[in-house]
Amino acid sequence: MLKEIKSDIYHLMHPKMAFFLTSISKDGKPNVMTCAWATPVSEEPPIVIVCVSKEAHTARLIKETKEFGINIPTKELLKALWICGRSSGRDTDKFKMAGLKILPSRKIKPPLIEGCAGYIECRVKKIVEAGECYAFFGDVLTALAREEYLNRGLWSERAGIPLHLGGSRIVYFR
Ligand SMILES: Cc1cc2nc3c(=O)[nH]c(=O)nc-3n(C[C@H](O)[C@H](O)[C@H](O)COP(=O)(O)O)c2cc1C
């Protein structure tokens, strides 16, 4: 029997990888938030989209400096993933709060996060308003993956990439 879904329609489109989205202010103060609404949209050239609530501090920072970093965690970073998804960098230093160590980025100003399985550094090429979110289209400037977590170019089960089901539920890719 088919059940009509009236709210939280996004649940039907999960699980989705949950990752750390890093950004930075004009005066050099970095921020990190947990994000799951993201997708590649083009391979040639490589373009990705991240969808961020207009109310998130991150949205303000990405609009301001036009760069962002995608940091793909392993399951060791699960606790930090929840912390960065439940508090705002407007009034807290989430790097400190979540015990995250900064890894210098190569081509963008926002820093990356030490210990992740992969990284994508992006520069904003277009911003689309979509309901309560901004969809930030980003040109991929560089992408890096930790070799030991790859199996012929694809994520291996070893990485334990977190997949967000919705609400407070996360499962692991295995
Ligand atoms: C698993 C998980 C996934 C999330 N995905 C998104 C998302 O895709 N887009 C979004 O705007 N917020 C998402 N959030 C909520 C933000 O992380 C949260 O609002 C955060 O406090 C924003 O931080 P900021 O104000 O420092 O930018 C998610 C939270 C969790 C726990």
mmCIF file with all atom_site columns, C-alpha atoms and ligand atoms in Angstrom:
data_model
loop_
_atom_site.group_PDB
_atom_site.id
_atom_site.type_symbol
_atom_site.label_atom_id
_atom_site.label_alt_id
_atom_site.label_comp_id
_atom_site.label_asym_id
_atom_site.label_entity_id
_atom_site.label_seq_id
_atom_site.pdbx_PDB_ins_code
_atom_site.Cartn_x
_atom_site.Cartn_y
_atom_site.Cartn_z
_atom_site.occupancy
_atom_site.B_iso_or_equiv
_atom_site.pdbx_formal_charge
_atom_site.auth_seq_id
_atom_site.auth_comp_id
_atom_site.auth_asym_id
_atom_site.auth_atom_id
_atom_site.pdbx_PDB_model_num
ATOM   1   C CA  . MET A 1 1   ? 0.000  0.000  0.000   1.00 0.00 ? 1   MET A CA  1
ATOM   2   C CA  . LEU A 1 2   ? 1.313  3.482  -0.853  1.00 0.00 ? 2   LEU A CA  1
ATOM   3   C CA  . LYS A 1 3   ? 1.359  6.039  1.949   1.00 0.00 ? 3   LYS A CA  1
ATOM   4   C CA  . GLU A 1 4   ? 1.177  9.760  1.167   1.00 0.00 ? 4   GLU A CA  1
ATOM   5   C CA  . ILE A 1 5   ? 4.097  11.663 2.675   1.00 0.00 ? 5   ILE A CA  1
ATOM   6   C CA  . LYS A 1 6   ? 2.962  15.129 3.740   1.00 0.00 ? 6   LYS A CA  1
ATOM   7   C CA  . SER A 1 7   ? 6.040  16.512 5.448   1.00 0.00 ? 7   SER A CA  1
ATOM   8   C CA  . ASP A 1 8   ? 9.789  15.858 5.466   1.00 0.00 ? 8   ASP A CA  1
ATOM   9   C CA  . ILE A 1 9   ? 9.591  14.857 1.835   1.00 0.00 ? 9   ILE A CA  1
ATOM   10  C CA  . TYR A 1 10  ? 13.376 15.105 1.733   1.00 0.00 ? 10  TYR A CA  1
ATOM   11  C CA  . HIS A 1 11  ? 13.540 11.861 3.750   1.00 0.00 ? 11  HIS A CA  1
ATOM   12  C CA  . LEU A 1 12  ? 12.499 10.048 0.579   1.00 0.00 ? 12  LEU A CA  1
ATOM   13  C CA  . MET A 1 13  ? 15.657 11.322 -1.140  1.00 0.00 ? 13  MET A CA  1
ATOM   14  C CA  . HIS A 1 14  ? 18.027 10.195 1.625   1.00 0.00 ? 14  HIS A CA  1
ATOM   15  C CA  . PRO A 1 15  ? 20.339 8.544  2.607   1.00 0.00 ? 15  PRO A CA  1
ATOM   16  C CA  . LYS A 1 16  ? 22.776 11.206 1.545   1.00 0.00 ? 16  LYS A CA  1
ATOM   17  C CA  . MET A 1 17  ? 26.400 11.606 2.485   1.00 0.00 ? 17  MET A CA  1
ATOM   18  C CA  . ALA A 1 18  ? 26.830 13.948 5.457   1.00 0.00 ? 18  ALA A CA  1
ATOM   19  C CA  . PHE A 1 19  ? 29.987 16.069 5.289   1.00 0.00 ? 19  PHE A CA  1
ATOM   20  C CA  . PHE A 1 20  ? 31.669 19.134 6.766   1.00 0.00 ? 20  PHE A CA  1
ATOM   21  C CA  . LEU A 1 21  ? 31.167 22.306 4.748   1.00 0.00 ? 21  LEU A CA  1
ATOM   22  C CA  . THR A 1 22  ? 33.902 24.832 5.486   1.00 0.00 ? 22  THR A CA  1
ATOM   23  C CA  . SER A 1 23  ? 33.770 28.563 4.794   1.00 0.00 ? 23  SER A CA  1
ATOM   24  C CA  . ILE A 1 24  ? 35.543 31.733 5.906   1.00 0.00 ? 24  ILE A CA  1
ATOM   25  C CA  . SER A 1 25  ? 34.711 35.378 6.615   1.00 0.00 ? 25  SER A CA  1
ATOM   26  C CA  . LYS A 1 26  ? 36.312 38.346 4.857   1.00 0.00 ? 26  LYS A CA  1
ATOM   27  C CA  . ASP A 1 27  ? 38.479 38.933 7.916   1.00 0.00 ? 27  ASP A CA  1
ATOM   28  C CA  . GLY A 1 28  ? 39.696 35.325 7.944   1.00 0.00 ? 28  GLY A CA  1
ATOM   29  C CA  . LYS A 1 29  ? 37.518 33.630 10.588  1.00 0.00 ? 29  LYS A CA  1
ATOM   30  C CA  . PRO A 1 30  ? 36.686 30.088 9.443   1.00 0.00 ? 30  PRO A CA  1
ATOM   31  C CA  . ASN A 1 31  ? 33.437 28.200 10.059  1.00 0.00 ? 31  ASN A CA  1
ATOM   32  C CA  . VAL A 1 32  ? 32.211 24.648 9.589   1.00 0.00 ? 32  VAL A CA  1
ATOM   33  C CA  . MET A 1 33  ? 28.700 23.213 9.319   1.00 0.00 ? 33  MET A CA  1
ATOM   34  C CA  . THR A 1 34  ? 27.332 19.762 8.640   1.00 0.00 ? 34  THR A CA  1
ATOM   35  C CA  . CYS A 1 35  ? 25.682 19.450 5.239   1.00 0.00 ? 35  CYS A CA  1
ATOM   36  C CA  . ALA A 1 36  ? 23.913 16.667 3.372   1.00 0.00 ? 36  ALA A CA  1
ATOM   37  C CA  . TRP A 1 37  ? 22.090 18.434 0.540   1.00 0.00 ? 37  TRP A CA  1
ATOM   38  C CA  . ALA A 1 38  ? 24.723 18.416 -2.157  1.00 0.00 ? 38  ALA A CA  1
ATOM   39  C CA  . THR A 1 39  ? 25.343 16.843 -5.527  1.00 0.00 ? 39  THR A CA  1
ATOM   40  C CA  . PRO A 1 40  ? 27.672 16.841 -8.510  1.00 0.00 ? 40  PRO A CA  1
ATOM   41  C CA  . VAL A 1 41  ? 25.939 18.452 -11.510 1.00 0.00 ? 41  VAL A CA  1
ATOM   42  C CA  . SER A 1 42  ? 28.610 18.383 -14.214 1.00 0.00 ? 42  SER A CA  1
ATOM   43  C CA  . GLU A 1 43  ? 31.783 16.388 -14.841 1.00 0.00 ? 43  GLU A CA  1
ATOM   44  C CA  . GLU A 1 44  ? 33.137 18.483 -17.707 1.00 0.00 ? 44  GLU A CA  1
ATOM   45  C CA  . PRO A 1 45  ? 33.884 20.951 -16.244 1.00 0.00 ? 45  PRO A CA  1
ATOM   46  C CA  . PRO A 1 46  ? 33.441 19.611 -12.704 1.00 0.00 ? 46  PRO A CA  1
ATOM   47  C CA  . ILE A 1 47  ? 30.665 21.533 -10.909 1.00 0.00 ? 47  ILE A CA  1
ATOM   48  C CA  . VAL A 1 48  ? 28.948 20.696 -7.615  1.00 0.00 ? 48  VAL A CA  1
ATOM   49  C CA  . ILE A 1 49  ? 26.030 22.225 -5.703  1.00 0.00 ? 49  ILE A CA  1
ATOM   50  C CA  . VAL A 1 50  ? 25.692 22.647 -1.942  1.00 0.00 ? 50  VAL A CA  1
ATOM   51  C CA  . CYS A 1 51  ? 22.322 23.766 -0.529  1.00 0.00 ? 51  CYS A CA  1
ATOM   52  C CA  . VAL A 1 52  ? 22.525 25.911 2.588   1.00 0.00 ? 52  VAL A CA  1
ATOM   53  C CA  . SER A 1 53  ? 19.759 27.452 4.664   1.00 0.00 ? 53  SER A CA  1
ATOM   54  C CA  . LYS A 1 54  ? 19.550 31.231 4.258   1.00 0.00 ? 54  LYS A CA  1
ATOM   55  C CA  . GLU A 1 55  ? 19.647 31.414 8.048   1.00 0.00 ? 55  GLU A CA  1
ATOM   56  C CA  . ALA A 1 56  ? 22.935 29.547 8.434   1.00 0.00 ? 56  ALA A CA  1
ATOM   57  C CA  . HIS A 1 57  ? 26.034 31.582 9.210   1.00 0.00 ? 57  HIS A CA  1
ATOM   58  C CA  . THR A 1 58  ? 27.725 29.525 6.485   1.00 0.00 ? 58  THR A CA  1
ATOM   59  C CA  . ALA A 1 59  ? 25.395 31.006 3.834   1.00 0.00 ? 59  ALA A CA  1
ATOM   60  C CA  . ARG A 1 60  ? 26.476 34.516 4.787   1.00 0.00 ? 60  ARG A CA  1
ATOM   61  C CA  . LEU A 1 61  ? 30.151 33.551 4.647   1.00 0.00 ? 61  LEU A CA  1
ATOM   62  C CA  . ILE A 1 62  ? 29.936 31.769 1.292   1.00 0.00 ? 62  ILE A CA  1
ATOM   63  C CA  . LYS A 1 63  ? 28.067 34.759 -0.170  1.00 0.00 ? 63  LYS A CA  1
ATOM   64  C CA  . GLU A 1 64  ? 30.764 37.042 1.223   1.00 0.00 ? 64  GLU A CA  1
ATOM   65  C CA  . THR A 1 65  ? 33.930 35.242 0.104   1.00 0.00 ? 65  THR A CA  1
ATOM   66  C CA  . LYS A 1 66  ? 32.589 32.963 -2.680  1.00 0.00 ? 66  LYS A CA  1
ATOM   67  C CA  . GLU A 1 67  ? 34.537 29.853 -1.700  1.00 0.00 ? 67  GLU A CA  1
ATOM   68  C CA  . PHE A 1 68  ? 33.771 26.644 0.184   1.00 0.00 ? 68  PHE A CA  1
ATOM   69  C CA  . GLY A 1 69  ? 35.346 23.336 1.076   1.00 0.00 ? 69  GLY A CA  1
ATOM   70  C CA  . ILE A 1 70  ? 33.664 19.923 1.107   1.00 0.00 ? 70  ILE A CA  1
ATOM   71  C CA  . ASN A 1 71  ? 35.260 17.626 3.709   1.00 0.00 ? 71  ASN A CA  1
ATOM   72  C CA  . ILE A 1 72  ? 34.080 14.010 3.520   1.00 0.00 ? 72  ILE A CA  1
ATOM   73  C CA  . PRO A 1 73  ? 34.362 12.419 6.965   1.00 0.00 ? 73  PRO A CA  1
ATOM   74  C CA  . THR A 1 74  ? 34.914 8.880  8.137   1.00 0.00 ? 74  THR A CA  1
ATOM   75  C CA  . LYS A 1 75  ? 32.909 7.417  11.005  1.00 0.00 ? 75  LYS A CA  1
ATOM   76  C CA  . GLU A 1 76  ? 35.586 8.525  13.498  1.00 0.00 ? 76  GLU A CA  1
ATOM   77  C CA  . LEU A 1 77  ? 34.296 12.077 13.019  1.00 0.00 ? 77  LEU A CA  1
ATOM   78  C CA  . LEU A 1 78  ? 30.647 11.273 13.715  1.00 0.00 ? 78  LEU A CA  1
ATOM   79  C CA  . LYS A 1 79  ? 30.450 13.130 17.025  1.00 0.00 ? 79  LYS A CA  1
ATOM   80  C CA  . ALA A 1 80  ? 31.909 16.271 15.459  1.00 0.00 ? 80  ALA A CA  1
ATOM   81  C CA  . LEU A 1 81  ? 29.429 15.936 12.602  1.00 0.00 ? 81  LEU A CA  1
ATOM   82  C CA  . TRP A 1 82  ? 26.522 16.256 15.042  1.00 0.00 ? 82  TRP A CA  1
ATOM   83  C CA  . ILE A 1 83  ? 28.131 19.143 16.915  1.00 0.00 ? 83  ILE A CA  1
ATOM   84  C CA  . CYS A 1 84  ? 28.683 21.088 13.685  1.00 0.00 ? 84  CYS A CA  1
ATOM   85  C CA  . GLY A 1 85  ? 25.106 20.379 12.602  1.00 0.00 ? 85  GLY A CA  1
ATOM   86  C CA  . ARG A 1 86  ? 23.495 21.557 15.795  1.00 0.00 ? 86  ARG A CA  1
ATOM   87  C CA  . SER A 1 87  ? 25.236 24.824 16.645  1.00 0.00 ? 87  SER A CA  1
ATOM   88  C CA  . SER A 1 88  ? 26.018 27.984 14.745  1.00 0.00 ? 88  SER A CA  1
ATOM   89  C CA  . GLY A 1 89  ? 29.407 29.513 14.074  1.00 0.00 ? 89  GLY A CA  1
ATOM   90  C CA  . ARG A 1 90  ? 27.740 32.894 14.498  1.00 0.00 ? 90  ARG A CA  1
ATOM   91  C CA  . ASP A 1 91  ? 28.415 32.658 18.224  1.00 0.00 ? 91  ASP A CA  1
ATOM   92  C CA  . THR A 1 92  ? 30.767 29.674 18.682  1.00 0.00 ? 92  THR A CA  1
ATOM   93  C CA  . ASP A 1 93  ? 34.082 28.396 17.421  1.00 0.00 ? 93  ASP A CA  1
ATOM   94  C CA  . LYS A 1 94  ? 32.923 24.988 16.224  1.00 0.00 ? 94  LYS A CA  1
ATOM   95  C CA  . PHE A 1 95  ? 36.441 23.829 15.366  1.00 0.00 ? 95  PHE A CA  1
ATOM   96  C CA  . LYS A 1 96  ? 37.317 24.158 19.049  1.00 0.00 ? 96  LYS A CA  1
ATOM   97  C CA  . MET A 1 97  ? 33.970 22.851 20.277  1.00 0.00 ? 97  MET A CA  1
ATOM   98  C CA  . ALA A 1 98  ? 34.124 19.727 18.092  1.00 0.00 ? 98  ALA A CA  1
ATOM   99  C CA  . GLY A 1 99  ? 37.877 19.188 18.532  1.00 0.00 ? 99  GLY A CA  1
ATOM   100 C CA  . LEU A 1 100 ? 38.546 19.569 14.807  1.00 0.00 ? 100 LEU A CA  1
ATOM   101 C CA  . LYS A 1 101 ? 42.046 20.218 13.522  1.00 0.00 ? 101 LYS A CA  1
ATOM   102 C CA  . ILE A 1 102 ? 42.607 22.484 10.562  1.00 0.00 ? 102 ILE A CA  1
ATOM   103 C CA  . LEU A 1 103 ? 44.305 21.219 7.412   1.00 0.00 ? 103 LEU A CA  1
ATOM   104 C CA  . PRO A 1 104 ? 45.509 23.981 5.085   1.00 0.00 ? 104 PRO A CA  1
ATOM   105 C CA  . SER A 1 105 ? 43.638 24.046 1.788   1.00 0.00 ? 105 SER A CA  1
ATOM   106 C CA  . ARG A 1 106 ? 45.449 24.285 -1.565  1.00 0.00 ? 106 ARG A CA  1
ATOM   107 C CA  . LYS A 1 107 ? 43.413 26.674 -3.718  1.00 0.00 ? 107 LYS A CA  1
ATOM   108 C CA  . ILE A 1 108 ? 40.802 28.333 -1.493  1.00 0.00 ? 108 ILE A CA  1
ATOM   109 C CA  . LYS A 1 109 ? 40.833 30.443 1.674   1.00 0.00 ? 109 LYS A CA  1
ATOM   110 C CA  . PRO A 1 110 ? 38.447 28.325 3.803   1.00 0.00 ? 110 PRO A CA  1
ATOM   111 C CA  . PRO A 1 111 ? 40.488 25.670 5.635   1.00 0.00 ? 111 PRO A CA  1
ATOM   112 C CA  . LEU A 1 112 ? 39.957 21.920 5.400   1.00 0.00 ? 112 LEU A CA  1
ATOM   113 C CA  . ILE A 1 113 ? 39.528 19.450 8.256   1.00 0.00 ? 113 ILE A CA  1
ATOM   114 C CA  . GLU A 1 114 ? 42.259 17.010 9.228   1.00 0.00 ? 114 GLU A CA  1
ATOM   115 C CA  . GLY A 1 115 ? 41.405 13.288 9.152   1.00 0.00 ? 115 GLY A CA  1
ATOM   116 C CA  . CYS A 1 116 ? 38.719 13.297 6.449   1.00 0.00 ? 116 CYS A CA  1
ATOM   117 C CA  . ALA A 1 117 ? 38.589 10.733 3.657   1.00 0.00 ? 117 ALA A CA  1
ATOM   118 C CA  . GLY A 1 118 ? 38.290 13.301 0.865   1.00 0.00 ? 118 GLY A CA  1
ATOM   119 C CA  . TYR A 1 119 ? 38.185 16.981 0.028   1.00 0.00 ? 119 TYR A CA  1
ATOM   120 C CA  . ILE A 1 120 ? 36.752 19.167 -2.723  1.00 0.00 ? 120 ILE A CA  1
ATOM   121 C CA  . GLU A 1 121 ? 37.772 22.828 -2.946  1.00 0.00 ? 121 GLU A CA  1
ATOM   122 C CA  . CYS A 1 122 ? 35.267 25.050 -4.754  1.00 0.00 ? 122 CYS A CA  1
ATOM   123 C CA  . ARG A 1 123 ? 34.749 28.594 -5.980  1.00 0.00 ? 123 ARG A CA  1
ATOM   124 C CA  . VAL A 1 124 ? 31.170 29.844 -6.322  1.00 0.00 ? 124 VAL A CA  1
ATOM   125 C CA  . LYS A 1 125 ? 30.102 30.421 -9.923  1.00 0.00 ? 125 LYS A CA  1
ATOM   126 C CA  . LYS A 1 126 ? 26.383 30.971 -9.352  1.00 0.00 ? 126 LYS A CA  1
ATOM   127 C CA  . ILE A 1 127 ? 23.888 31.332 -6.493  1.00 0.00 ? 127 ILE A CA  1
ATOM   128 C CA  . VAL A 1 128 ? 20.262 30.281 -6.919  1.00 0.00 ? 128 VAL A CA  1
ATOM   129 C CA  . GLU A 1 129 ? 17.591 31.105 -4.330  1.00 0.00 ? 129 GLU A CA  1
ATOM   130 C CA  . ALA A 1 130 ? 15.484 28.027 -3.619  1.00 0.00 ? 130 ALA A CA  1
ATOM   131 C CA  . GLY A 1 131 ? 12.894 28.347 -0.858  1.00 0.00 ? 131 GLY A CA  1
ATOM   132 C CA  . GLU A 1 132 ? 14.623 28.572 2.493   1.00 0.00 ? 132 GLU A CA  1
ATOM   133 C CA  . CYS A 1 133 ? 17.994 27.723 0.956   1.00 0.00 ? 133 CYS A CA  1
ATOM   134 C CA  . TYR A 1 134 ? 20.611 29.064 -1.379  1.00 0.00 ? 134 TYR A CA  1
ATOM   135 C CA  . ALA A 1 135 ? 21.946 26.582 -3.900  1.00 0.00 ? 135 ALA A CA  1
ATOM   136 C CA  . PHE A 1 136 ? 25.633 27.424 -4.334  1.00 0.00 ? 136 PHE A CA  1
ATOM   137 C CA  . PHE A 1 137 ? 27.036 26.149 -7.613  1.00 0.00 ? 137 PHE A CA  1
ATOM   138 C CA  . GLY A 1 138 ? 30.780 25.662 -7.228  1.00 0.00 ? 138 GLY A CA  1
ATOM   139 C CA  . ASP A 1 139 ? 33.537 25.166 -9.783  1.00 0.00 ? 139 ASP A CA  1
ATOM   140 C CA  . VAL A 1 140 ? 35.801 22.429 -8.478  1.00 0.00 ? 140 VAL A CA  1
ATOM   141 C CA  . LEU A 1 141 ? 39.338 23.789 -8.172  1.00 0.00 ? 141 LEU A CA  1
ATOM   142 C CA  . THR A 1 142 ? 40.860 20.630 -6.751  1.00 0.00 ? 142 THR A CA  1
ATOM   143 C CA  . ALA A 1 143 ? 39.716 17.305 -5.287  1.00 0.00 ? 143 ALA A CA  1
ATOM   144 C CA  . LEU A 1 144 ? 41.723 14.963 -3.059  1.00 0.00 ? 144 LEU A CA  1
ATOM   145 C CA  . ALA A 1 145 ? 41.024 11.522 -1.587  1.00 0.00 ? 145 ALA A CA  1
ATOM   146 C CA  . ARG A 1 146 ? 42.881 9.409  0.938   1.00 0.00 ? 146 ARG A CA  1
ATOM   147 C CA  . GLU A 1 147 ? 44.220 6.482  -1.086  1.00 0.00 ? 147 GLU A CA  1
ATOM   148 C CA  . GLU A 1 148 ? 43.736 3.854  1.609   1.00 0.00 ? 148 GLU A CA  1
ATOM   149 C CA  . TYR A 1 149 ? 39.967 4.487  1.511   1.00 0.00 ? 149 TYR A CA  1
ATOM   150 C CA  . LEU A 1 150 ? 39.642 4.005  -2.231  1.00 0.00 ? 150 LEU A CA  1
ATOM   151 C CA  . ASN A 1 151 ? 38.994 0.822  -4.146  1.00 0.00 ? 151 ASN A CA  1
ATOM   152 C CA  . ARG A 1 152 ? 39.624 1.315  -7.872  1.00 0.00 ? 152 ARG A CA  1
ATOM   153 C CA  . GLY A 1 153 ? 38.665 4.978  -7.636  1.00 0.00 ? 153 GLY A CA  1
ATOM   154 C CA  . LEU A 1 154 ? 35.498 4.421  -5.593  1.00 0.00 ? 154 LEU A CA  1
ATOM   155 C CA  . TRP A 1 155 ? 34.953 4.719  -1.844  1.00 0.00 ? 155 TRP A CA  1
ATOM   156 C CA  . SER A 1 156 ? 35.659 1.433  -0.132  1.00 0.00 ? 156 SER A CA  1
ATOM   157 C CA  . GLU A 1 157 ? 33.670 0.162  2.840   1.00 0.00 ? 157 GLU A CA  1
ATOM   158 C CA  . ARG A 1 158 ? 36.784 0.810  4.953   1.00 0.00 ? 158 ARG A CA  1
ATOM   159 C CA  . ALA A 1 159 ? 36.131 4.565  4.851   1.00 0.00 ? 159 ALA A CA  1
ATOM   160 C CA  . GLY A 1 160 ? 32.809 4.175  6.711   1.00 0.00 ? 160 GLY A CA  1
ATOM   161 C CA  . ILE A 1 161 ? 31.350 7.239  4.987   1.00 0.00 ? 161 ILE A CA  1
ATOM   162 C CA  . PRO A 1 162 ? 28.361 8.516  7.050   1.00 0.00 ? 162 PRO A CA  1
ATOM   163 C CA  . LEU A 1 163 ? 25.014 8.534  5.264   1.00 0.00 ? 163 LEU A CA  1
ATOM   164 C CA  . HIS A 1 164 ? 22.257 10.706 6.719   1.00 0.00 ? 164 HIS A CA  1
ATOM   165 C CA  . LEU A 1 165 ? 18.839 9.051  6.690   1.00 0.00 ? 165 LEU A CA  1
ATOM   166 C CA  . GLY A 1 166 ? 17.033 12.090 8.129   1.00 0.00 ? 166 GLY A CA  1
ATOM   167 C CA  . GLY A 1 167 ? 16.464 13.546 11.586  1.00 0.00 ? 167 GLY A CA  1
ATOM   168 C CA  . SER A 1 168 ? 19.032 12.142 13.981  1.00 0.00 ? 168 SER A CA  1
ATOM   169 C CA  . ARG A 1 169 ? 19.746 8.921  12.069  1.00 0.00 ? 169 ARG A CA  1
ATOM   170 C CA  . ILE A 1 170 ? 22.995 8.179  10.318  1.00 0.00 ? 170 ILE A CA  1
ATOM   171 C CA  . VAL A 1 171 ? 24.064 4.859  8.794   1.00 0.00 ? 171 VAL A CA  1
ATOM   172 C CA  . TYR A 1 172 ? 27.428 3.936  7.333   1.00 0.00 ? 172 TYR A CA  1
ATOM   173 C CA  . PHE A 1 173 ? 28.309 2.937  3.851   1.00 0.00 ? 173 PHE A CA  1
ATOM   174 C CA  . ARG A 1 174 ? 29.656 -0.634 4.096   1.00 0.00 ? 174 ARG A CA  1
HETATM 175 C C1  . LIG B 2 .   ? 23.260 15.332 9.405   1.00 0.00 ? 1   LIG B C1  1
HETATM 176 C C2  . LIG B 2 .   ? 22.959 16.793 9.172   1.00 0.00 ? 1   LIG B C2  1
HETATM 177 C C3  . LIG B 2 .   ? 22.805 17.264 7.868   1.00 0.00 ? 1   LIG B C3  1
HETATM 178 C C4  . LIG B 2 .   ? 22.539 18.622 7.627   1.00 0.00 ? 1   LIG B C4  1
HETATM 179 N N1  . LIG B 2 .   ? 22.405 19.054 6.331   1.00 0.00 ? 1   LIG B N1  1
HETATM 180 C C5  . LIG B 2 .   ? 22.160 20.368 6.077   1.00 0.00 ? 1   LIG B C5  1
HETATM 181 C C6  . LIG B 2 .   ? 22.064 20.846 4.739   1.00 0.00 ? 1   LIG B C6  1
HETATM 182 O O1  . LIG B 2 .   ? 22.209 20.109 3.762   1.00 0.00 ? 1   LIG B O1  1
HETATM 183 N N2  . LIG B 2 .   ? 21.825 22.183 4.552   1.00 0.00 ? 1   LIG B N2  1
HETATM 184 C C7  . LIG B 2 .   ? 21.662 23.055 5.608   1.00 0.00 ? 1   LIG B C7  1
HETATM 185 O O2  . LIG B 2 .   ? 21.443 24.258 5.396   1.00 0.00 ? 1   LIG B O2  1
HETATM 186 N N3  . LIG B 2 .   ? 21.749 22.621 6.896   1.00 0.00 ? 1   LIG B N3  1
HETATM 187 C C8  . LIG B 2 .   ? 22.013 21.316 7.151   1.00 0.00 ? 1   LIG B C8  1
HETATM 188 N N4  . LIG B 2 .   ? 22.138 20.874 8.442   1.00 0.00 ? 1   LIG B N4  1
HETATM 189 C C9  . LIG B 2 .   ? 21.966 21.851 9.529   1.00 0.00 ? 1   LIG B C9  1
HETATM 190 C C10 . LIG B 2 .   ? 23.183 22.760 9.727   1.00 0.00 ? 1   LIG B C10 1
HETATM 191 O O3  . LIG B 2 .   ? 24.361 21.995 9.877   1.00 0.00 ? 1   LIG B O3  1
HETATM 192 C C11 . LIG B 2 .   ? 22.948 23.634 10.986  1.00 0.00 ? 1   LIG B C11 1
HETATM 193 O O4  . LIG B 2 .   ? 21.858 24.505 10.740  1.00 0.00 ? 1   LIG B O4  1
HETATM 194 C C12 . LIG B 2 .   ? 24.167 24.397 11.438  1.00 0.00 ? 1   LIG B C12 1
HETATM 195 O O5  . LIG B 2 .   ? 23.918 24.832 12.748  1.00 0.00 ? 1   LIG B O5  1
HETATM 196 C C13 . LIG B 2 .   ? 24.497 25.630 10.588  1.00 0.00 ? 1   LIG B C13 1
HETATM 197 O O6  . LIG B 2 .   ? 25.685 26.179 11.099  1.00 0.00 ? 1   LIG B O6  1
HETATM 198 P P1  . LIG B 2 .   ? 26.198 27.661 10.821  1.00 0.00 ? 1   LIG B P1  1
HETATM 199 O O7  . LIG B 2 .   ? 25.120 28.619 11.339  1.00 0.00 ? 1   LIG B O7  1
HETATM 200 O O8  . LIG B 2 .   ? 27.470 27.761 11.587  1.00 0.00 ? 1   LIG B O8  1
HETATM 201 O O9  . LIG B 2 .   ? 26.379 27.801 9.345   1.00 0.00 ? 1   LIG B O9  1
HETATM 202 C C14 . LIG B 2 .   ? 22.406 19.534 8.712   1.00 0.00 ? 1   LIG B C14 1
HETATM 203 C C15 . LIG B 2 .   ? 22.563 19.047 10.026  1.00 0.00 ? 1   LIG B C15 1
HETATM 204 C C16 . LIG B 2 .   ? 22.846 17.706 10.251  1.00 0.00 ? 1   LIG B C16 1
HETATM 205 C C17 . LIG B 2 .   ? 23.025 17.229 11.664  1.00 0.00 ? 1   LIG B C17 1
#
